[in-house]
Amino acid sequence: MSDLRRAERHQLQFQIVFDDGDSYNAGHVEDISATGMFLVSSKHLAPGTRVRLEPVETEEDALFEVVARVVRAEDLTTRSERDGQEYHGLIGLALEFETLDAAGQHEVRRMINVLEERAAAGVHDPFLGITVTAPAK
C-alpha cells in the first residue's frame, strides 16, 4: 500500500475544540501535518463534513482557527490500546485542512513549530491544563 500523504506527520498530541455546525466537541489530536490532522473523538462525523477547529489559546496567538474537512472516519473500538489509552467507543477522524493560502500554510507550520518546541520542553499549557508532550521516538 503506497503512502499518499503529501506532508510530513508530526506526532504531537494535544486537545482541541471543534465545531461541526451542530455542536462544539472536544477531541485529542494524535498527529498533525501542514495539510491535516488525525483527531480522536467520541463524535462520529461522516466523510465530507466540514469542521471549524477553534483556537486553544489566545495569549501568544500561536494557534489559530482553521476549517477542515473529514476525509475518513474510523471506528477505533478494535484498537484495544494505543498510546496507553483505551479507545472503546471512540472515532478517529482524518481531517484535511481546507484550501489554505500561503499565509495560512505558514500559520499551520508556525503552529506545528510552537507545539514541537513546547513538547520538547515539556511545557504546561495553562489553557488546556496539560503538559504538551511529544511521544518518545
Short mmCIF file of C-alpha atoms in Angstrom, two decimals:
data_model
loop_
_atom_site.label_atom_id
_atom_site.label_comp_id
_atom_site.label_asym_id
_atom_site.label_seq_id
_atom_site.Cartn_x
_atom_site.Cartn_y
_atom_site.Cartn_z
CA MET A 1 0.00 0.00 0.00
CA SER A 2 1.54 3.32 -1.01
CA ASP A 3 1.57 6.30 1.32
CA LEU A 4 -0.41 9.12 -0.28
CA ARG A 5 0.43 11.69 2.38
CA ARG A 6 1.57 14.99 0.96
CA ALA A 7 3.20 16.34 4.10
CA GLU A 8 5.32 15.11 6.99
CA ARG A 9 3.33 13.98 10.04
CA HIS A 10 4.31 15.38 13.42
CA GLN A 11 3.42 13.15 16.37
CA LEU A 12 2.17 15.97 18.59
CA GLN A 13 -0.62 15.14 20.98
CA PHE A 14 -2.92 17.83 22.30
CA GLN A 15 -6.58 18.58 22.94
CA ILE A 16 -8.65 20.67 20.56
CA VAL A 17 -12.19 22.01 20.33
CA PHE A 18 -14.10 21.73 17.07
CA ASP A 19 -17.46 22.93 15.76
CA ASP A 20 -19.29 20.70 13.30
CA GLY A 21 -22.10 23.20 12.72
CA ASP A 22 -24.42 21.43 15.17
CA SER A 23 -22.36 21.42 18.35
CA TYR A 24 -18.98 22.08 19.89
CA ASN A 25 -16.94 18.99 20.66
CA ALA A 26 -13.56 18.13 22.12
CA GLY A 27 -11.00 15.79 20.69
CA HIS A 28 -7.46 14.54 21.07
CA VAL A 29 -5.06 15.14 18.18
CA GLU A 30 -2.70 12.21 17.54
CA ASP A 31 -0.72 13.79 14.72
CA ILE A 32 -0.69 16.90 12.59
CA SER A 33 0.86 17.98 9.29
CA ALA A 34 0.78 21.06 7.10
CA THR A 35 -2.23 19.57 5.29
CA GLY A 36 -4.31 17.99 8.05
CA MET A 37 -4.53 16.07 11.31
CA PHE A 38 -5.81 12.86 12.85
CA LEU A 39 -8.34 13.57 15.59
CA VAL A 40 -9.82 11.12 18.10
CA SER A 41 -13.26 11.98 19.44
CA SER A 42 -16.49 10.41 20.64
CA LYS A 43 -18.35 12.42 17.97
CA HIS A 44 -18.94 10.48 14.75
CA LEU A 45 -18.77 12.65 11.64
CA ALA A 46 -19.32 11.46 8.10
CA PRO A 47 -16.68 11.97 5.41
CA GLY A 48 -17.23 15.32 3.73
CA THR A 49 -18.34 17.05 6.95
CA ARG A 50 -16.70 20.45 7.45
CA VAL A 51 -15.46 21.36 10.92
CA ARG A 52 -14.04 24.54 12.35
CA LEU A 53 -11.06 23.87 14.59
CA GLU A 54 -11.07 26.54 17.26
CA PRO A 55 -8.01 28.21 18.74
CA VAL A 56 -6.94 26.71 22.03
CA GLU A 57 -5.15 29.79 23.26
CA THR A 58 -5.10 33.47 22.51
CA GLU A 59 -2.20 34.74 24.61
CA GLU A 60 0.56 34.16 22.08
CA ASP A 61 -1.65 33.81 19.02
CA ALA A 62 0.33 30.65 18.29
CA LEU A 63 -2.71 28.54 17.47
CA PHE A 64 -5.43 29.74 15.16
CA GLU A 65 -8.81 28.85 13.75
CA VAL A 66 -8.87 26.71 10.62
CA VAL A 67 -11.58 24.91 8.65
CA ALA A 68 -11.06 21.25 7.79
CA ARG A 69 -12.99 18.50 6.05
CA VAL A 70 -13.40 14.92 7.27
CA VAL A 71 -11.81 12.63 4.67
CA ARG A 72 -12.07 9.40 6.66
CA ALA A 73 -13.87 8.25 9.81
CA GLU A 74 -12.59 5.12 11.53
CA ASP A 75 -14.20 3.22 14.42
CA LEU A 76 -11.37 2.79 16.92
CA THR A 77 -13.17 0.20 19.05
CA THR A 78 -10.99 -2.53 17.55
CA ARG A 79 -7.89 -0.83 18.96
CA SER A 80 -7.58 -2.26 22.44
CA GLU A 81 -4.88 0.19 23.41
CA ARG A 82 -2.78 2.79 21.68
CA ASP A 83 -0.50 5.31 23.31
CA GLY A 84 -1.62 3.92 26.67
CA GLN A 85 -5.27 4.81 26.14
CA GLU A 86 -8.40 2.75 25.72
CA TYR A 87 -10.25 3.56 22.50
CA HIS A 88 -13.57 1.81 23.16
CA GLY A 89 -16.36 3.81 21.51
CA LEU A 90 -14.06 6.41 20.01
CA ILE A 91 -13.88 7.54 16.41
CA GLY A 92 -10.72 8.51 14.53
CA LEU A 93 -11.22 11.39 12.12
CA ALA A 94 -8.72 12.08 9.35
CA LEU A 95 -9.09 15.79 8.65
CA GLU A 96 -7.77 17.71 5.67
CA PHE A 97 -7.37 21.44 6.09
CA GLU A 98 -9.49 23.32 3.58
CA THR A 99 -7.69 25.35 0.95
CA LEU A 100 -5.11 27.46 2.71
CA ASP A 101 -3.40 30.38 1.05
CA ALA A 102 0.35 30.90 1.55
CA ALA A 103 -0.26 32.84 4.78
CA GLY A 104 -2.50 30.06 6.14
CA GLN A 105 0.08 27.39 5.31
CA HIS A 106 2.71 29.49 7.06
CA GLU A 107 0.48 29.73 10.15
CA VAL A 108 -0.02 25.95 10.25
CA ARG A 109 3.75 25.39 10.03
CA ARG A 110 4.32 28.01 12.74
CA MET A 111 1.75 26.30 14.98
CA ILE A 112 3.50 22.93 14.48
CA ASN A 113 6.86 24.50 15.35
CA VAL A 114 5.47 26.09 18.53
CA LEU A 115 3.89 22.78 19.60
CA GLU A 116 7.13 20.87 18.90
CA GLU A 117 9.12 23.38 20.97
CA ARG A 118 6.65 23.05 23.83
CA ALA A 119 6.69 19.26 23.59
CA ALA A 120 10.49 19.17 23.69
CA ALA A 121 10.48 21.42 26.74
CA GLY A 122 7.52 19.65 28.40
CA VAL A 123 5.69 22.98 28.59
CA HIS A 124 2.50 23.10 30.65
CA ASP A 125 -0.33 24.78 28.77
CA PRO A 126 -2.48 26.66 31.30
CA PHE A 127 -5.47 26.85 28.95
CA LEU A 128 -5.52 23.12 28.26
CA GLY A 129 -4.44 22.23 31.79
CA ILE A 130 -1.97 19.67 30.46
CA THR A 131 1.69 19.36 29.62
CA VAL A 132 2.07 19.30 25.86
CA THR A 133 4.26 16.31 25.07
CA ALA A 134 5.68 14.52 22.09
CA PRO A 135 5.92 10.73 22.26
CA ALA A 136 9.38 9.22 22.52
CA LYS A 137 10.84 8.37 19.12
#
